[in-house]
Short mmCIF file of C-alpha atoms (C1' of nucleotides) in Angstrom, two decimals:
data_model
loop_
_atom_site.label_atom_id
_atom_site.label_comp_id
_atom_site.label_asym_id
_atom_site.label_seq_id
_atom_site.Cartn_x
_atom_site.Cartn_y
_atom_site.Cartn_z
CA MET A 1 0.00 0.00 0.00
CA GLU A 2 1.22 3.41 -0.97
CA ILE A 3 1.21 5.86 1.92
CA ILE A 4 -1.03 8.85 1.59
CA THR A 5 0.80 12.06 2.33
CA ARG A 6 -0.34 15.46 3.47
CA LEU A 7 -1.50 18.00 0.93
CA ARG A 8 0.88 20.38 -0.73
CA GLY A 9 1.80 23.46 1.28
CA ILE A 10 0.17 22.06 4.39
CA LYS A 11 2.18 20.86 7.33
CA ASP A 12 1.91 19.01 10.59
CA ILE A 13 2.96 20.88 13.67
CA LEU A 14 4.85 18.32 15.72
CA PRO A 15 5.40 18.20 19.48
CA ASP A 16 8.97 19.47 19.03
CA GLU A 17 7.66 22.77 17.81
CA ILE A 18 4.42 23.09 19.68
CA GLU A 19 5.84 24.95 22.67
CA LYS A 20 6.87 27.81 20.43
CA TRP A 21 3.41 27.97 18.89
CA LYS A 22 1.75 27.98 22.28
CA LYS A 23 4.04 30.70 23.53
CA ILE A 24 3.20 32.94 20.59
CA GLU A 25 -0.53 32.27 20.74
CA GLN A 26 -0.68 32.81 24.47
CA THR A 27 1.33 36.01 24.29
CA PHE A 28 -0.96 37.60 21.73
CA ILE A 29 -4.10 36.41 23.47
CA GLU A 30 -2.92 37.61 26.86
CA ILE A 31 -1.86 41.04 25.70
CA SER A 32 -4.97 41.56 23.59
CA GLU A 33 -7.13 40.69 26.55
CA LEU A 34 -5.22 43.15 28.70
CA PHE A 35 -6.10 45.77 26.09
CA GLY A 36 -9.77 44.83 26.44
CA PHE A 37 -10.23 42.68 23.35
CA LYS A 38 -12.69 39.78 23.48
CA GLU A 39 -12.35 36.61 21.50
CA ILE A 40 -14.62 35.86 18.57
CA ARG A 41 -14.61 32.47 16.86
CA ILE A 42 -15.54 32.74 13.25
CA PRO A 43 -16.26 29.85 10.90
CA ILE A 44 -13.62 28.39 8.63
CA ILE A 45 -16.00 28.18 5.68
CA GLU A 46 -18.18 31.02 4.51
CA ASN A 47 -20.27 32.09 1.61
CA LYS A 48 -17.69 32.92 -1.01
CA PHE A 49 -19.14 36.37 -1.62
CA ILE A 50 -18.22 37.49 1.89
CA PHE A 51 -14.64 37.54 0.68
CA VAL A 52 -15.36 38.78 -2.83
CA LYS A 53 -17.13 41.78 -1.37
CA GLY A 54 -14.82 42.25 1.57
CA ILE A 55 -11.39 41.78 0.08
CA GLY A 56 -12.15 43.05 -3.42
CA THR A 57 -13.00 41.42 -6.74
CA ASN A 58 -9.73 42.37 -8.38
CA THR A 59 -7.38 41.28 -5.65
CA ASP A 60 -5.11 38.30 -6.18
CA ILE A 61 -6.49 36.67 -3.07
CA VAL A 62 -9.95 36.51 -4.55
CA MET A 63 -9.02 36.03 -8.19
CA LYS A 64 -6.61 33.16 -7.86
CA GLU A 65 -5.88 32.13 -4.29
CA MET A 66 -9.19 31.11 -2.79
CA TYR A 67 -10.14 27.55 -2.04
CA GLU A 68 -13.65 27.43 -3.48
CA PHE A 69 -16.20 24.68 -3.92
CA LYS A 70 -19.89 24.07 -4.22
CA ASP A 71 -21.75 22.26 -1.49
CA LYS A 72 -24.45 19.67 -2.14
CA LYS A 73 -27.08 22.33 -2.72
CA GLY A 74 -24.82 24.20 -5.14
CA ARG A 75 -24.01 27.02 -2.72
CA GLU A 76 -20.72 28.72 -3.41
CA ILE A 77 -18.42 28.19 -0.46
CA ALA A 78 -14.89 29.36 0.26
CA LEU A 79 -12.34 28.45 2.88
CA ARG A 80 -11.49 31.71 4.60
CA PRO A 81 -8.35 33.32 3.14
CA GLU A 82 -8.24 35.88 5.97
CA GLY A 83 -10.21 36.86 9.02
CA THR A 84 -11.39 40.43 8.70
CA ALA A 85 -14.18 39.87 6.19
CA SER A 86 -15.67 37.15 8.41
CA VAL A 87 -15.41 39.23 11.55
CA VAL A 88 -17.12 42.13 9.79
CA ARG A 89 -19.86 39.79 8.59
CA ALA A 90 -20.35 38.48 12.14
CA PHE A 91 -20.29 42.01 13.55
CA ILE A 92 -23.06 43.10 11.19
CA GLU A 93 -25.10 39.90 11.27
CA ASN A 94 -25.20 39.77 15.06
CA LYS A 95 -25.81 43.51 15.32
CA MET A 96 -22.90 43.79 17.70
CA TYR A 97 -22.89 47.56 17.25
CA MET A 98 -26.11 47.76 19.25
CA LYS A 99 -24.34 46.74 22.44
CA GLN A 100 -21.80 49.52 22.76
CA LYS A 101 -20.03 52.07 20.68
CA ILE A 102 -16.63 50.45 20.62
CA THR A 103 -16.27 46.73 19.93
CA LYS A 104 -12.84 45.16 20.27
CA LEU A 105 -12.42 41.62 18.99
CA TYR A 106 -9.61 39.17 18.45
CA TYR A 107 -9.53 35.88 16.57
CA TYR A 108 -7.06 33.12 15.95
CA GLY A 109 -7.00 30.20 13.58
CA PRO A 110 -6.05 28.72 10.23
CA MET A 111 -6.52 30.56 6.96
CA PHE A 112 -6.27 29.06 3.49
CA ARG A 113 -4.80 30.36 0.28
CA TYR A 114 -4.04 28.35 -2.81
CA ASP A 115 -0.58 29.74 -3.43
CA ARG A 116 2.69 28.21 -4.41
CA PRO A 117 4.41 27.29 -1.13
CA GLN A 118 7.56 29.12 -0.17
CA LYS A 119 9.44 30.24 2.89
CA GLY A 120 6.88 31.45 5.41
CA ARG A 121 4.06 30.82 3.01
CA TYR A 122 1.78 27.85 3.33
CA ARG A 123 -1.61 26.95 1.96
CA GLN A 124 -2.91 26.51 5.47
CA PHE A 125 -1.41 29.15 7.70
CA TYR A 126 -2.31 30.66 11.03
CA GLN A 127 -3.29 34.21 11.75
CA PHE A 128 -3.94 36.02 14.95
CA GLY A 129 -5.89 39.19 14.34
CA VAL A 130 -7.69 41.98 16.14
CA GLU A 131 -10.35 44.41 14.98
CA ILE A 132 -11.67 47.58 16.60
CA PHE A 133 -15.10 48.75 15.46
CA GLY A 134 -16.59 52.17 16.12
CA GLY A 135 -13.48 54.22 16.79
CA LYS A 136 -12.30 56.79 14.30
CA SER A 137 -9.62 58.45 16.41
CA PRO A 138 -5.98 57.88 15.45
CA TYR A 139 -5.49 56.75 19.03
CA PHE A 140 -7.02 53.44 18.03
CA ASP A 141 -4.59 53.06 15.14
CA ALA A 142 -1.74 53.81 17.50
CA GLU A 143 -3.05 51.41 20.12
CA LEU A 144 -2.69 48.55 17.67
CA ILE A 145 0.90 49.46 16.92
CA ASN A 146 1.54 49.65 20.63
CA LEU A 147 -0.06 46.26 21.20
CA LEU A 148 2.02 44.68 18.45
CA ASN A 149 5.17 46.22 19.74
CA ILE A 150 4.58 45.00 23.28
CA ALA A 151 3.79 41.50 22.09
CA PHE A 152 6.84 41.21 19.84
CA ASP A 153 9.03 42.57 22.58
CA LYS A 154 7.68 40.03 25.02
CA LEU A 155 8.45 37.27 22.53
CA GLY A 156 12.00 38.51 22.26
CA ILE A 157 11.56 39.57 18.63
CA ARG A 158 13.25 42.94 18.41
CA GLU A 159 14.76 43.01 14.92
CA ILE A 160 11.61 44.46 13.44
CA ILE A 161 10.54 47.69 11.82
CA PHE A 162 7.10 49.23 11.44
CA LEU A 163 6.26 50.54 7.98
CA LEU A 164 3.52 53.14 7.98
CA ASN A 165 1.50 54.93 5.35
CA SER A 166 -1.85 56.52 4.73
CA LEU A 167 -4.06 55.92 1.73
CA GLY A 168 -6.52 58.62 2.66
CA CYS A 169 -10.29 58.43 2.40
CA GLU A 170 -12.22 57.69 -0.78
CA ASN A 171 -11.91 61.29 -1.94
CA CYS A 172 -8.16 61.42 -1.39
CA LYS A 173 -7.75 58.15 -3.25
CA ASP A 174 -9.86 59.35 -6.17
CA ASN A 175 -8.06 62.67 -6.36
CA TYR A 176 -4.70 61.05 -6.28
CA ILE A 177 -5.57 58.46 -8.89
CA LYS A 178 -6.90 61.19 -11.17
CA LYS A 179 -3.68 63.13 -10.71
CA ILE A 180 -1.35 60.25 -11.55
CA LYS A 181 -3.44 58.48 -14.16
CA GLY A 182 -2.32 60.74 -16.98
CA HIS A 183 1.29 60.17 -16.11
CA LEU A 184 0.78 56.41 -15.88
CA GLU A 185 -0.98 56.21 -19.21
CA SER A 186 1.61 58.26 -21.05
CA ASN A 187 4.32 55.93 -19.70
CA ILE A 188 2.35 52.76 -20.18
CA ASN A 189 5.09 51.07 -22.19
CA LYS A 190 7.48 51.24 -19.28
CA PHE A 191 5.25 49.07 -17.14
CA CYS A 192 5.15 45.30 -16.89
CA ASN A 193 2.07 43.42 -18.08
CA ASP A 194 0.67 43.07 -14.59
CA CYS A 195 0.93 46.78 -14.01
CA LYS A 196 -0.76 47.58 -17.31
CA VAL A 197 -3.80 45.80 -15.99
CA ARG A 198 -3.43 47.48 -12.61
CA ILE A 199 -3.49 50.94 -14.17
CA GLU A 200 -7.03 50.21 -15.25
CA LYS A 201 -8.32 48.25 -12.31
CA ASN A 202 -6.38 49.22 -9.22
CA PRO A 203 -3.71 51.85 -9.89
CA LEU A 204 -2.43 52.04 -6.32
CA ARG A 205 -1.11 48.51 -6.50
CA ILE A 206 1.53 49.62 -9.00
CA PHE A 207 3.52 50.93 -6.06
CA ASP A 208 3.92 47.38 -4.81
CA CYS A 209 5.49 46.09 -8.00
CA LYS A 210 9.08 44.95 -7.77
CA ASN A 211 9.81 45.17 -11.48
CA ILE A 212 12.73 47.59 -11.88
CA SER A 213 11.25 49.52 -14.77
CA CYS A 214 7.95 49.93 -12.91
CA LYS A 215 9.80 51.01 -9.79
CA LYS A 216 11.74 53.66 -11.66
CA THR A 217 8.69 55.08 -13.36
CA VAL A 218 6.76 55.14 -10.14
CA GLU A 219 9.55 56.92 -8.30
CA LYS A 220 8.89 60.09 -10.25
CA LEU A 221 5.32 60.21 -9.10
CA PRO A 222 4.22 62.42 -6.24
CA SER A 223 3.49 60.57 -3.00
CA ILE A 224 -0.08 59.91 -1.94
CA ILE A 225 0.63 61.48 1.43
CA ASP A 226 0.92 64.86 -0.28
CA PHE A 227 -2.59 64.51 -1.64
CA LEU A 228 -4.42 63.80 1.56
CA CYS A 229 -7.35 66.02 2.43
CA ASN A 230 -7.01 68.06 5.60
CA GLU A 231 -8.82 65.57 7.78
CA CYS A 232 -6.85 62.60 6.58
CA LYS A 233 -3.63 64.51 6.85
CA GLU A 234 -4.39 65.48 10.41
CA HIS A 235 -5.30 61.87 11.23
CA PHE A 236 -2.01 60.61 9.86
CA GLU A 237 0.11 63.26 11.55
CA LYS A 238 -1.50 62.60 14.89
CA PHE A 239 -0.97 58.88 14.43
CA ILE A 240 2.73 59.36 13.67
CA LYS A 241 3.17 61.60 16.69
CA LEU A 242 1.75 58.91 18.92
CA ILE A 243 4.04 56.30 17.45
CA GLU A 244 6.99 58.56 18.13
CA LYS A 245 5.95 58.80 21.73
CA PHE A 246 6.17 55.02 22.05
CA GLY A 247 9.77 55.17 20.87
CA ILE A 248 9.06 52.54 18.23
CA GLU A 249 11.35 52.21 15.26
CA TYR A 250 9.27 53.11 12.21
CA LYS A 251 9.55 54.25 8.64
CA ILE A 252 7.00 56.09 6.56
CA ASP A 253 6.73 54.19 3.32
CA PRO A 254 4.64 56.03 0.73
CA LYS A 255 4.72 52.97 -1.48
CA LEU A 256 3.03 50.74 1.08
CA VAL A 257 -0.40 50.12 -0.41
CA ARG A 258 -1.21 46.50 0.49
CA GLY A 259 -3.14 44.00 -1.54
CA ILE A 260 -6.56 44.19 -0.02
CA ASP A 261 -9.03 46.74 -1.29
CA TYR A 262 -10.78 47.66 1.92
CA TYR A 263 -8.09 49.83 3.48
CA THR A 264 -8.55 53.56 4.00
CA ARG A 265 -6.25 56.00 5.74
CA THR A 266 -3.73 54.21 7.96
CA VAL A 267 -1.98 51.13 6.62
CA PHE A 268 0.98 49.43 8.26
CA GLU A 269 3.19 46.40 8.13
CA VAL A 270 5.66 44.89 10.54
CA ASN A 271 8.74 43.63 8.77
CA PHE A 272 11.50 41.42 10.03
CA LYS A 273 14.67 43.36 9.33
CA ASN A 274 16.88 40.54 8.12
CA ASP A 275 14.86 39.23 5.23
CA GLU A 276 12.18 41.87 4.85
CA ILE A 277 9.40 39.40 5.35
CA ALA A 278 6.14 40.87 6.61
CA ILE A 279 5.14 39.22 9.86
CA ALA A 280 2.08 41.36 10.49
CA GLY A 281 -0.02 43.80 8.56
CA GLY A 282 -3.13 45.85 8.92
CA GLY A 283 -4.78 49.19 8.77
CA ARG A 284 -7.97 51.15 8.86
CA TYR A 285 -11.05 50.19 6.90
CA ASP A 286 -13.63 52.84 7.59
CA ASN A 287 -15.97 51.91 4.73
CA LEU A 288 -15.99 48.15 4.88
CA VAL A 289 -18.82 47.71 7.38
CA ARG A 290 -20.98 50.03 5.31
CA ASP A 291 -19.92 48.39 2.05
CA MET A 292 -20.93 45.02 3.41
CA SER A 293 -24.43 46.40 4.01
CA GLY A 294 -23.93 47.28 7.65
CA PRO A 295 -24.14 50.66 9.34
CA ASP A 296 -21.52 53.30 8.62
CA ILE A 297 -19.01 52.35 11.29
CA PRO A 298 -15.24 52.93 11.08
CA ALA A 299 -12.82 50.16 11.96
CA VAL A 300 -9.15 49.32 12.21
CA GLY A 301 -7.29 46.05 12.70
CA PHE A 302 -4.31 43.87 11.99
CA ALA A 303 -3.34 40.26 11.44
CA VAL A 304 -0.16 38.51 12.50
CA GLY A 305 1.28 35.56 10.60
CA ILE A 306 2.08 33.05 13.32
CA ASP A 307 3.91 30.69 10.95
CA ARG A 308 6.34 33.47 10.15
CA ILE A 309 7.06 34.21 13.79
CA VAL A 310 7.75 30.65 14.90
CA PRO A 311 11.22 30.51 13.30
CA LEU A 312 12.11 33.81 14.99
CA ILE A 313 11.62 32.44 18.48
CA CYS A 314 14.92 31.24 19.83
CA ASP A 315 14.85 27.76 21.28
CA ASP A 316 18.06 27.54 23.26
CA LYS A 317 15.94 27.02 26.33
CA MET A 318 15.48 23.33 25.78
CA ILE A 319 15.96 22.49 29.44
CA LYS A 320 12.62 21.61 30.92
CA ASN A 321 12.64 23.47 34.21
CA ASP A 322 9.10 22.66 35.17
CA VAL A 323 9.07 18.88 34.86
CA VAL A 324 10.07 16.21 37.36
CA PHE A 325 11.31 12.80 36.26
CA LEU A 326 10.45 10.03 38.67
CA VAL A 327 13.31 7.58 39.03
CA LEU A 328 11.72 4.47 40.49
CA LEU A 329 14.20 1.91 41.71
CA GLY A 330 12.58 -1.45 42.22
CA GLU A 331 9.10 -2.82 42.59
CA ASN A 332 8.36 -1.11 45.91
CA ALA A 333 9.13 2.29 44.46
CA ARG A 334 6.97 1.68 41.41
CA LYS A 335 4.08 0.69 43.63
CA LYS A 336 4.47 3.76 45.77
CA SER A 337 4.75 6.08 42.78
CA PHE A 338 1.00 6.29 42.19
CA GLU A 339 0.53 8.00 45.53
CA ILE A 340 3.13 10.58 44.60
CA MET A 341 1.73 11.08 41.11
CA LYS A 342 -1.70 11.76 42.53
CA ASN A 343 -0.21 14.51 44.65
CA LEU A 344 1.71 15.96 41.74
CA ILE A 345 -1.35 15.99 39.51
CA GLU A 346 -3.46 17.70 42.16
CA ASN A 347 -0.80 20.38 42.36
CA LYS A 348 -0.37 20.63 38.58
CA ILE A 349 3.24 19.58 38.59
CA LYS A 350 4.28 17.95 35.31
CA PHE A 351 6.09 14.65 35.59
CA GLU A 352 7.39 11.83 33.45
CA THR A 353 8.56 8.34 34.16
CA ASP A 354 8.90 4.93 32.62
CA TYR A 355 8.48 1.77 34.60
CA GLU A 356 11.63 0.06 33.38
CA ASP A 357 13.81 -2.00 35.66
CA ARG A 358 16.99 0.04 35.47
CA SER A 359 19.92 0.80 37.69
CA LEU A 360 20.26 4.31 39.06
CA SER A 361 23.10 5.30 36.76
CA GLU A 362 21.20 4.03 33.77
CA TYR A 363 18.20 6.02 34.87
CA LEU A 364 20.20 9.19 35.24
CA ARG A 365 21.44 8.73 31.71
CA VAL A 366 17.86 8.43 30.53
CA VAL A 367 16.85 11.56 32.42
CA ASN A 368 19.79 13.39 30.99
CA LYS A 369 18.61 12.71 27.48
CA THR A 370 15.12 14.01 28.14
CA GLY A 371 16.46 17.43 29.12
CA ILE A 372 14.32 17.40 32.25
CA ARG A 373 15.93 19.37 35.03
CA TRP A 374 14.42 17.83 38.15
CA CYS A 375 14.74 14.25 39.14
CA MET A 376 13.01 12.52 42.04
CA ILE A 377 14.79 9.38 43.18
CA LEU A 378 12.85 6.77 45.07
CA GLY A 379 14.19 3.36 46.10
CA ASP A 380 14.03 0.98 49.02
CA ASN A 381 16.40 3.10 51.11
CA GLU A 382 14.19 6.14 50.76
CA ILE A 383 10.95 4.29 51.34
CA GLU A 384 12.33 2.93 54.58
CA LYS A 385 13.15 6.45 55.80
CA GLY A 386 9.96 8.02 54.46
CA VAL A 387 11.83 10.41 52.17
CA VAL A 388 12.65 11.00 48.50
CA ILE A 389 15.72 12.52 46.88
CA LEU A 390 15.22 15.59 44.71
CA LYS A 391 18.12 16.10 42.37
CA ASP A 392 18.86 19.09 40.17
CA MET A 393 20.33 17.65 36.99
CA GLN A 394 21.85 20.97 36.07
CA THR A 395 23.91 21.57 39.18
CA GLY A 396 24.10 18.00 40.40
CA LYS A 397 22.95 19.07 43.85
CA GLN A 398 20.42 16.97 45.65
CA GLU A 399 18.50 16.96 48.90
CA LEU A 400 16.43 14.63 51.03
CA ILE A 401 12.79 15.57 51.30
CA GLU A 402 10.28 14.20 53.77
CA ASN A 403 7.27 12.59 52.12
CA ASN A 404 4.81 15.22 53.30
CA GLU A 405 7.03 18.02 52.01
CA ILE A 406 7.41 16.73 48.44
CA VAL A 407 4.93 19.00 46.71
CA ASN A 408 5.95 22.15 48.55
CA LYS A 409 9.65 21.64 47.97
CA ILE A 410 9.22 20.90 44.28
CA LYS A 411 7.06 23.94 43.81
CA GLU A 412 9.71 26.03 45.51
CA ARG A 413 12.46 24.62 43.30
CA ILE A 414 10.58 24.89 40.06
CA LYS A 415 10.14 28.60 40.60
CA CYS A 416 13.85 29.34 40.58
"C1'" G B 1 0.51 30.83 -12.41
"C1'" U B 2 6.35 31.47 -14.03
"C1'" G B 3 11.60 30.17 -13.32
"C1'" A B 4 15.76 27.48 -10.87
"C1'" G B 5 17.58 23.68 -7.57
"C1'" U B 6 16.89 19.20 -4.62
"C1'" G B 7 14.52 14.11 -3.28
"C1'" U B 8 19.46 7.87 -0.85
"C1'" A B 9 18.50 5.08 6.99
"C1'" G B 10 14.74 8.88 12.02
"C1'" C B 11 18.35 13.43 10.87
"C1'" U B 12 22.75 15.54 7.93
"C1'" C B 13 24.80 13.75 3.75
"C1'" A B 14 28.53 10.53 0.58
"C1'" G B 15 28.09 7.24 -3.70
"C1'" C B 16 26.78 9.87 -9.85
"C1'" G B 17 26.62 3.40 -15.27
"C1'" G B 18 29.03 -2.21 -12.54
"C1'" A B 19 29.25 -6.69 -7.13
"C1'" U B 20 25.37 -7.63 -0.83
"C1'" A B 21 24.12 0.94 -1.32
"C1'" G B 22 27.71 3.55 2.86
"C1'" A B 23 29.41 7.31 6.93
"C1'" G B 24 28.45 10.54 11.10
"C1'" C B 25 24.69 11.66 14.51
"C1'" A B 26 20.27 9.53 16.60
"C1'" C B 27 17.94 4.92 18.19
"C1'" U B 28 17.93 -0.25 20.64
"C1'" G B 29 20.71 -3.85 23.55
"C1'" G B 30 25.15 -5.00 26.42
"C1'" A B 31 29.87 -3.82 29.60
"C1'" C B 32 29.84 -0.05 34.33
"C1'" U B 33 24.81 -3.64 40.11
"C1'" G B 34 22.50 3.55 44.27
"C1'" U B 35 24.58 8.95 41.29
"C1'" G B 36 24.22 11.21 34.89
"C1'" G B 37 26.50 14.10 30.58
"C1'" C B 38 32.12 9.94 28.86
"C1'" U B 39 34.09 5.52 26.79
"C1'" C B 40 33.87 0.60 24.55
"C1'" C B 41 31.25 -3.54 22.04
"C1'" A B 42 27.05 -5.25 19.33
"C1'" G B 43 22.41 -4.50 16.67
"C1'" G B 44 18.02 -2.82 13.85
"C1'" A B 45 17.10 -0.60 10.07
"C1'" G B 46 16.44 2.05 3.22
"C1'" U B 47 10.84 -0.51 -2.89
"C1'" C B 48 17.86 5.28 -3.39
"C1'" G B 49 10.24 9.95 -3.71
"C1'" G B 50 6.77 7.26 -7.44
"C1'" G B 51 6.02 5.53 -12.64
"C1'" G B 52 7.97 4.61 -17.41
"C1'" G B 53 12.20 4.27 -20.83
"C1'" U B 54 17.60 3.51 -22.59
"C1'" U B 55 21.26 -0.53 -21.31
"C1'" C B 56 24.03 -6.99 -20.64
"C1'" A B 57 23.71 -3.81 -16.14
"C1'" A B 58 20.40 2.20 -13.41
"C1'" A B 59 20.52 5.26 -6.87
"C1'" U B 60 23.62 6.91 -11.09
"C1'" C B 61 21.50 8.58 -18.00
"C1'" C B 62 16.51 10.26 -20.39
"C1'" C B 63 11.10 11.37 -19.98
"C1'" C B 64 6.72 11.96 -16.96
"C1'" U B 65 4.76 12.69 -12.17
"C1'" C B 66 4.64 13.94 -6.96
"C1'" A B 67 6.84 16.54 -3.02
"C1'" C B 68 10.30 19.91 -0.83
"C1'" U B 69 13.48 24.40 -1.09
"C1'" C B 70 14.44 29.20 -3.20
"C1'" A B 71 13.14 33.33 -6.24
"C1'" C B 72 9.11 35.91 -9.04
"C1'" C B 73 3.91 37.05 -8.39
"C1'" C B 74 1.16 37.97 -4.04
"C1'" C B 75 0.64 38.09 1.05
"C1'" A B 76 0.69 37.02 7.07
#
RNA sequence: GUGAGUGUAGCUCAGCGGAUAGAGCACUGGACUGUGGCUCCAGGAGUCGGGGGUUCAAAUCCCCUCACUCACCCCA
């Protein structure tokens, strides 16, 4: 029989790596909750048109990267390629805006895009995201940057830079596009084929193109920031001032336009400095709720690519400081171990053991390989005296502990 | 979707037309019998990604396919 393998671009997350994943997930969840965000769990499959409407008909995500299928009744379904459109749908459908003015939500889970796999890019990937509904002040935009910065710092990821830009409101966008369209059309031959299409359908995306000729032509264009209306300009300036107050390393990047149509005003990305890969991205989308047939409510949010952060977490801390290995010498010790385990479980102390008939030195070798720091030795000698030995595998020091003190002593040791 | 590279033991790789396909690490067992990280000995392992072709002979050459990696595109 031929073995059936996993699908292309989709991976298993094995126990070796899971601690890193948990650390990242827990960090983002914890910090978001401290900022007052509440979790929302959105479905993995949706009506396809949620994404067509939300993300934009002409975006690559919708045109070529969505997993789509028809269900048994012929309904058009899509696996979610991102979270925001679903959250907005849920926000509107459940009339969450009736509860309070500001709604702060976070979500976490797998997203799906049918893309060619590459470094940090998988067909099933994991995003953590937050959305704030109802707030139009630049303080909200800044709060998200602050949240991201705190979280990355806590994870020990410091080689990052925030790229910031503003796309303005609908009017600013229209004005700007009108201004540059003539220039684009007169230089149309200098653009690559993709950009020729973009000029018609979504001119702002030209700024994202990495083709050298396109880049050069675009460089001569005025920046969108210079075409912002007074209100948008004020919003952006205030936002930047707040970021400066945080002391965060940032760069204004007038070419940052992003590939999703719903953004207005603030857009941002967090890039890892070494290989310029975006590990988080987001921005303001003041019209999306309205455009998806909800009330006219402004919003801002971001999404973090967990898969891209995992390799950035250093794993030199392989020593398991919070686990105790039970070394059970002989049948009497094995019998007695269940009593001890019960105590450990009640006190949420992690432990491991095997029930092999080994000598002490053999056992210590086994423990050594596991990387577990604490070792509880129990044999006939100890049982007779009503004690156990607790040994620190790192320092080699050990001490005798009375039976009734086991839990307390271990707890004490684990802390340090 | 486009281009390039790579698939040989659990991992990292060697072999690149010729015999029973190897090494290091890891793993298992043993020597050391209540104090480890060492050392020594032994052992298990592989449809050489899959399919087809060329050849007396294919892991090795050719074609197809699948997967991985990298870049483009795009994005988190």
